[in-house]
Amino acid sequence: MEALVAEHVTKQYSNHTALDDVSLTIPEKSVYGLLGPNGAGKTTLIRIINQIINADGGEVRIFGEKLKPGHVEIIGYLPEERGLYKKMKVGDQLMYLAQLKGLGKQDAFQRIKVWFERFEIKDWWNKKVEDLSKGMAQKVQFISTLLHEPKLIILDEPFSGFDPVNAQLITDEILGLKERGSTIIFSTHRMETVESLCDHIAMINKSKKVLEGSKKDVKASYKTNTYVVEHRGNFRLSGVGHQLVSQKELEGNHFVTLIKADQGSSPNALLHELLPQTEVFRFEQKLPTMAEIFINLVKAEGDEALRKHLQEA
Amino acid sequence: MNKVWLIIQREFLNRVQKKSFLVTTILVPLIIPAIMGVLVYVMIQEVKEAKPDTLQVLDESQLFKLESNKRLTIVPVSGSIVQVKAAYMESDDFGLLYIPPAESIGDITGITLYTKESQSPEKVGNVTSMLTDLVKDSKMEKYNVDKETLKDIRTTEVNLQEINLSEDGQEQSSNTQIKSGLGMALGILIYMFVLIYGIQIMQGVIDEKTSKIVEVIVSSVKPFQLMLGKIIGIASVGLLQFIIWIVLIFGVTTSVLGYFGLKMPQQQAMEQVIESTSDEEVKEVIAKQSNQGPEFLQNLSQIPFLKIALVFLFYFLGGYLLYGALFAAVGSAVESIQESQQFQFPITIPLLIGYLGLFMFIVRDPHGTVSYWLSIIPFTSPVAMVGRIAYDVPTSDLVLSMVLLVGGFIFTTWIAGRIYRVGILMTGTKVNYKVLAKWFMTKV
């Protein structure tokens, strides 16, 4: 079953179109990366899912049900613009946020205790948020997002502003949540995060969806049939279609060579040709990184602004 | 609805649990009577201890028979004015009065009071009234009015008893002063309450916006619920504070008066008389007399306090809700209190009009045209109607005003809600009235 399906969602603001006929399918128990530059429409889409704003057209379904007010209780949302009540005590604050998400008092209290133990912050209950360090406040924020054990978790740029220790903590938590059956939507423009965490991705550019699929499929569809070979002793390529892209000598007749194989050829055929000529230590199909795919995609679209953005990122 | 309740609770508890709330709530009702008490005490002491001022008099007309009284001690001096002035400068006396030569007391001009420094109008007034009295006396004598008649004329005072005829034929004596005092006090209270707590709402909204928690909250509740919860929560804080103040002020005043054994003098005398007699007839007579006696108390008892209290409560809340929503909208549009000034201005203007109207029109003419409209239009009615209510306002006026006020706050809440839901999620936008209008029209 799909955790979330968006069909032909559009959102028009007075001076621009924020979302133009965007359809997404987010499988259950996946980590789904929503990618795209700032201003592409990611946050608008996320706000529609959270029912903070309404779409002008199209439909969003969560676990097969049309979007309804009760859904906010099964969503955990960490917005990009986030914060806490500075003058409120950590414990009271978490109780309040959990109750707003529909948890009962007792239930909320028990769960906060569990989280406090897990993060080893048992003595924080009576601390005011303004007395916490930034990293500590981030932990509280993260707990507040997950207290009601949401089935759908939406994290908008979750690592922005998080220090590496907390980022790792959160990465571990996210993977743990996935194990336990939650679906996680990730909005980011940081490609390394996508590479390491997501199993599905979609890319939104200029309010339109330009790409969607599992990471494996996307990578496969953008593969260039290029192989990395580490070998001793040089060789000569005979095949018509094979191309030697680059070769680097490591030490004592050791080489790392990049070969772009013929379009129709299989890895085995290439290997078959190499084996008699040289001793092969490593043979690996080189898959494009996410960053490469996007830069490629952007080049194809001729979008200067996006390319610049991705290069910066 | 359950979530609005949670928001109300948070807003309420968060404020009530603050030390500053406790301090202001407890100290204000203690401090204000204390300050007033000290002032009254000092004033009484000053009057008691005041010694008469010494006034040197050089009377070249020989017509004035000035006599010392409680306030002035007269010391006649003689010599040329230059000498006398020099002598006066050496002395510690209050002033030197110079009366030039004259034919008769009636056509005297050029009386001069020399003092070392500018004196208070009160002290100068003492001298003037003493001279005036003497001139008047001599004129009366000239017209053959004897002293006794004069005294009688002087001490004449008309006591006007006002009676309101109500439609059902009942007669009620009215005391305009009590009513205008009461009306003003209540009007000022509402004005202050709306302003103080309205700004608290605005501050709360700005805090949520700048601390960036607001997007977290609106992913759980509708922006309108958040706004409503905040407004109602803060209203309950204000109401609680107000009730505590009333109880404390009433309690402190009663116990202080009780401690000193103070009672209204007439009341005391009457109680003694009633206790000492057993004759029913006498009691009845006394009861009748006592009705005329403490007129003040009688008038007080005729003012419909319950009605006033209920009306006050209604306008207290109605005015607060009407303006509170607007303050919330302003808070949602800006990112700091400083920035809010430009938008606060048009909100506070109608409130201020009501406040000034209270002094300029309602106190002077509670049933005039301007007073009527001020108490009908929802933006000024909370202050104005409460100022009018002690005077018997026709029920039709009251109902119309109340209905319009309810309509008014539904209207402002609707407008404010539409601005608020967009405003709270906007940061870094330069906001002007055009932008506000655009937000209002935006489909969310």
mmCIF file with all atom_site columns, C-alpha atoms in Angstrom, chain A residues 11 13-15 43 47 50-54 56 72-73 77 79-88 92-93 96-97 99-102 105 141 144, chain B residues 2-4 6-7 9-11 14 17-18 204 207-208 210-223 226 230 425 427 438 442-444:
data_model
loop_
_atom_site.group_PDB
_atom_site.id
_atom_site.type_symbol
_atom_site.label_atom_id
_atom_site.label_alt_id
_atom_site.label_comp_id
_atom_site.label_asym_id
_atom_site.label_entity_id
_atom_site.label_seq_id
_atom_site.pdbx_PDB_ins_code
_atom_site.Cartn_x
_atom_site.Cartn_y
_atom_site.Cartn_z
_atom_site.occupancy
_atom_site.B_iso_or_equiv
_atom_site.pdbx_formal_charge
_atom_site.auth_seq_id
_atom_site.auth_comp_id
_atom_site.auth_asym_id
_atom_site.auth_atom_id
_atom_site.pdbx_PDB_model_num
ATOM 1  C CA . LYS A 1 11  ? -1.269  25.503 -6.176 1.00 0.00 ? 11  LYS A CA 1
ATOM 2  C CA . TYR A 1 13  ? -0.330  32.104 -5.781 1.00 0.00 ? 13  TYR A CA 1
ATOM 3  C CA . SER A 1 14  ? -1.209  35.521 -7.019 1.00 0.00 ? 14  SER A CA 1
ATOM 4  C CA . ASN A 1 15  ? 2.079   36.084 -8.787 1.00 0.00 ? 15  ASN A CA 1
ATOM 5  C CA . THR A 1 43  ? 7.643   23.350 1.057  1.00 0.00 ? 43  THR A CA 1
ATOM 6  C CA . ARG A 1 47  ? 2.366   22.277 3.723  1.00 0.00 ? 47  ARG A CA 1
ATOM 7  C CA . ASN A 1 50  ? 0.141   18.876 6.525  1.00 0.00 ? 50  ASN A CA 1
ATOM 8  C CA . GLN A 1 51  ? -3.090  20.726 5.748  1.00 0.00 ? 51  GLN A CA 1
ATOM 9  C CA . ILE A 1 52  ? -1.528  24.029 6.632  1.00 0.00 ? 52  ILE A CA 1
ATOM 10 C CA . ILE A 1 53  ? -2.628  25.254 3.227  1.00 0.00 ? 53  ILE A CA 1
ATOM 11 C CA . ASN A 1 54  ? -5.047  23.809 0.707  1.00 0.00 ? 54  ASN A CA 1
ATOM 12 C CA . ASP A 1 56  ? -6.180  24.547 -5.607 1.00 0.00 ? 56  ASP A CA 1
ATOM 13 C CA . VAL A 1 72  ? -2.504  15.489 11.328 1.00 0.00 ? 72  VAL A CA 1
ATOM 14 C CA . GLU A 1 73  ? -2.351  13.032 14.193 1.00 0.00 ? 73  GLU A CA 1
ATOM 15 C CA . TYR A 1 77  ? 6.311   17.219 10.775 1.00 0.00 ? 77  TYR A CA 1
ATOM 16 C CA . PRO A 1 79  ? 9.447   22.141 9.330  1.00 0.00 ? 79  PRO A CA 1
ATOM 17 C CA . GLU A 1 80  ? 12.451  23.892 7.911  1.00 0.00 ? 80  GLU A CA 1
ATOM 18 C CA . GLU A 1 81  ? 11.514  26.997 9.888  1.00 0.00 ? 81  GLU A CA 1
ATOM 19 C CA . ARG A 1 82  ? 11.338  25.470 13.337 1.00 0.00 ? 82  ARG A CA 1
ATOM 20 C CA . GLY A 1 83  ? 11.565  26.509 16.928 1.00 0.00 ? 83  GLY A CA 1
ATOM 21 C CA . LEU A 1 84  ? 10.133  26.077 20.408 1.00 0.00 ? 84  LEU A CA 1
ATOM 22 C CA . TYR A 1 85  ? 8.551   28.304 23.022 1.00 0.00 ? 85  TYR A CA 1
ATOM 23 C CA . LYS A 1 86  ? 11.638  29.836 24.593 1.00 0.00 ? 86  LYS A CA 1
ATOM 24 C CA . LYS A 1 87  ? 10.167  30.528 28.000 1.00 0.00 ? 87  LYS A CA 1
ATOM 25 C CA . MET A 1 88  ? 8.454   27.189 28.402 1.00 0.00 ? 88  MET A CA 1
ATOM 26 C CA . ASP A 1 92  ? 5.609   21.105 29.582 1.00 0.00 ? 92  ASP A CA 1
ATOM 27 C CA . GLN A 1 93  ? 6.415   21.966 26.015 1.00 0.00 ? 93  GLN A CA 1
ATOM 28 C CA . TYR A 1 96  ? 1.660   20.405 25.030 1.00 0.00 ? 96  TYR A CA 1
ATOM 29 C CA . LEU A 1 97  ? 2.864   19.518 21.551 1.00 0.00 ? 97  LEU A CA 1
ATOM 30 C CA . GLN A 1 99  ? -1.475  16.669 23.263 1.00 0.00 ? 99  GLN A CA 1
ATOM 31 C CA . LEU A 1 100 ? -2.014  18.919 20.274 1.00 0.00 ? 100 LEU A CA 1
ATOM 32 C CA . LYS A 1 101 ? -1.244  15.864 18.172 1.00 0.00 ? 101 LYS A CA 1
ATOM 33 C CA . GLY A 1 102 ? -4.024  14.024 19.981 1.00 0.00 ? 102 GLY A CA 1
ATOM 34 C CA . LYS A 1 105 ? -1.961  13.221 29.109 1.00 0.00 ? 105 LYS A CA 1
ATOM 35 C CA . GLN A 1 141 ? 12.524  19.540 18.682 1.00 0.00 ? 141 GLN A CA 1
ATOM 36 C CA . SER A 1 144 ? 8.469   16.619 19.678 1.00 0.00 ? 144 SER A CA 1
ATOM 37 C CA . ASN B 2 2   ? -10.517 20.052 22.331 1.00 0.00 ? 2   ASN B CA 1
ATOM 38 C CA . LYS B 2 3   ? -7.359  21.545 20.849 1.00 0.00 ? 3   LYS B CA 1
ATOM 39 C CA . VAL B 2 4   ? -8.572  25.107 21.286 1.00 0.00 ? 4   VAL B CA 1
ATOM 40 C CA . LEU B 2 6   ? -5.436  23.000 25.120 1.00 0.00 ? 6   LEU B CA 1
ATOM 41 C CA . ILE B 2 7   ? -4.251  26.278 23.640 1.00 0.00 ? 7   ILE B CA 1
ATOM 42 C CA . GLN B 2 9   ? -4.940  26.294 28.932 1.00 0.00 ? 9   GLN B CA 1
ATOM 43 C CA . ARG B 2 10  ? -1.378  26.865 27.808 1.00 0.00 ? 10  ARG B CA 1
ATOM 44 C CA . GLU B 2 11  ? -1.845  30.589 27.271 1.00 0.00 ? 11  GLU B CA 1
ATOM 45 C CA . ASN B 2 14  ? 1.876   30.100 31.093 1.00 0.00 ? 14  ASN B CA 1
ATOM 46 C CA . GLN B 2 17  ? 2.390   30.898 36.626 1.00 0.00 ? 17  GLN B CA 1
ATOM 47 C CA . LYS B 2 18  ? 4.788   33.733 35.933 1.00 0.00 ? 18  LYS B CA 1
ATOM 48 C CA . GLY B 2 204 ? 2.328   36.477 22.043 1.00 0.00 ? 204 GLY B CA 1
ATOM 49 C CA . ASP B 2 207 ? 6.841   35.526 19.922 1.00 0.00 ? 207 ASP B CA 1
ATOM 50 C CA . GLU B 2 208 ? 5.390   32.487 18.206 1.00 0.00 ? 208 GLU B CA 1
ATOM 51 C CA . THR B 2 210 ? 9.888   34.853 15.715 1.00 0.00 ? 210 THR B CA 1
ATOM 52 C CA . SER B 2 211 ? 10.622  31.708 17.734 1.00 0.00 ? 211 SER B CA 1
ATOM 53 C CA . LYS B 2 212 ? 9.385   29.862 14.633 1.00 0.00 ? 212 LYS B CA 1
ATOM 54 C CA . ILE B 2 213 ? 7.263   27.431 16.573 1.00 0.00 ? 213 ILE B CA 1
ATOM 55 C CA . VAL B 2 214 ? 4.195   28.535 14.716 1.00 0.00 ? 214 VAL B CA 1
ATOM 56 C CA . GLU B 2 215 ? 4.583   26.174 11.766 1.00 0.00 ? 215 GLU B CA 1
ATOM 57 C CA . VAL B 2 216 ? 4.908   23.257 14.181 1.00 0.00 ? 216 VAL B CA 1
ATOM 58 C CA . ILE B 2 217 ? 1.692   24.329 15.881 1.00 0.00 ? 217 ILE B CA 1
ATOM 59 C CA . VAL B 2 218 ? -0.320  24.927 12.723 1.00 0.00 ? 218 VAL B CA 1
ATOM 60 C CA . SER B 2 219 ? 0.594   21.453 11.525 1.00 0.00 ? 219 SER B CA 1
ATOM 61 C CA . SER B 2 220 ? -1.560  20.272 14.456 1.00 0.00 ? 220 SER B CA 1
ATOM 62 C CA . VAL B 2 221 ? -4.287  22.912 14.646 1.00 0.00 ? 221 VAL B CA 1
ATOM 63 C CA . LYS B 2 222 ? -5.872  25.410 12.289 1.00 0.00 ? 222 LYS B CA 1
ATOM 64 C CA . PRO B 2 223 ? -4.406  28.909 12.481 1.00 0.00 ? 223 PRO B CA 1
ATOM 65 C CA . LEU B 2 226 ? -4.571  29.006 17.498 1.00 0.00 ? 226 LEU B CA 1
ATOM 66 C CA . LYS B 2 230 ? -4.694  32.708 22.393 1.00 0.00 ? 230 LYS B CA 1
ATOM 67 C CA . LEU B 2 425 ? 3.887   31.820 7.967  1.00 0.00 ? 425 LEU B CA 1
ATOM 68 C CA . THR B 2 427 ? 8.860   35.901 7.248  1.00 0.00 ? 427 THR B CA 1
ATOM 69 C CA . LYS B 2 438 ? -3.578  40.782 -0.512 1.00 0.00 ? 438 LYS B CA 1
ATOM 70 C CA . THR B 2 442 ? -5.588  35.028 -0.585 1.00 0.00 ? 442 THR B CA 1
ATOM 71 C CA . LYS B 2 443 ? -7.105  31.609 -0.834 1.00 0.00 ? 443 LYS B CA 1
ATOM 72 C CA . VAL B 2 444 ? -5.234  29.331 1.553  1.00 0.00 ? 444 VAL B CA 1
#
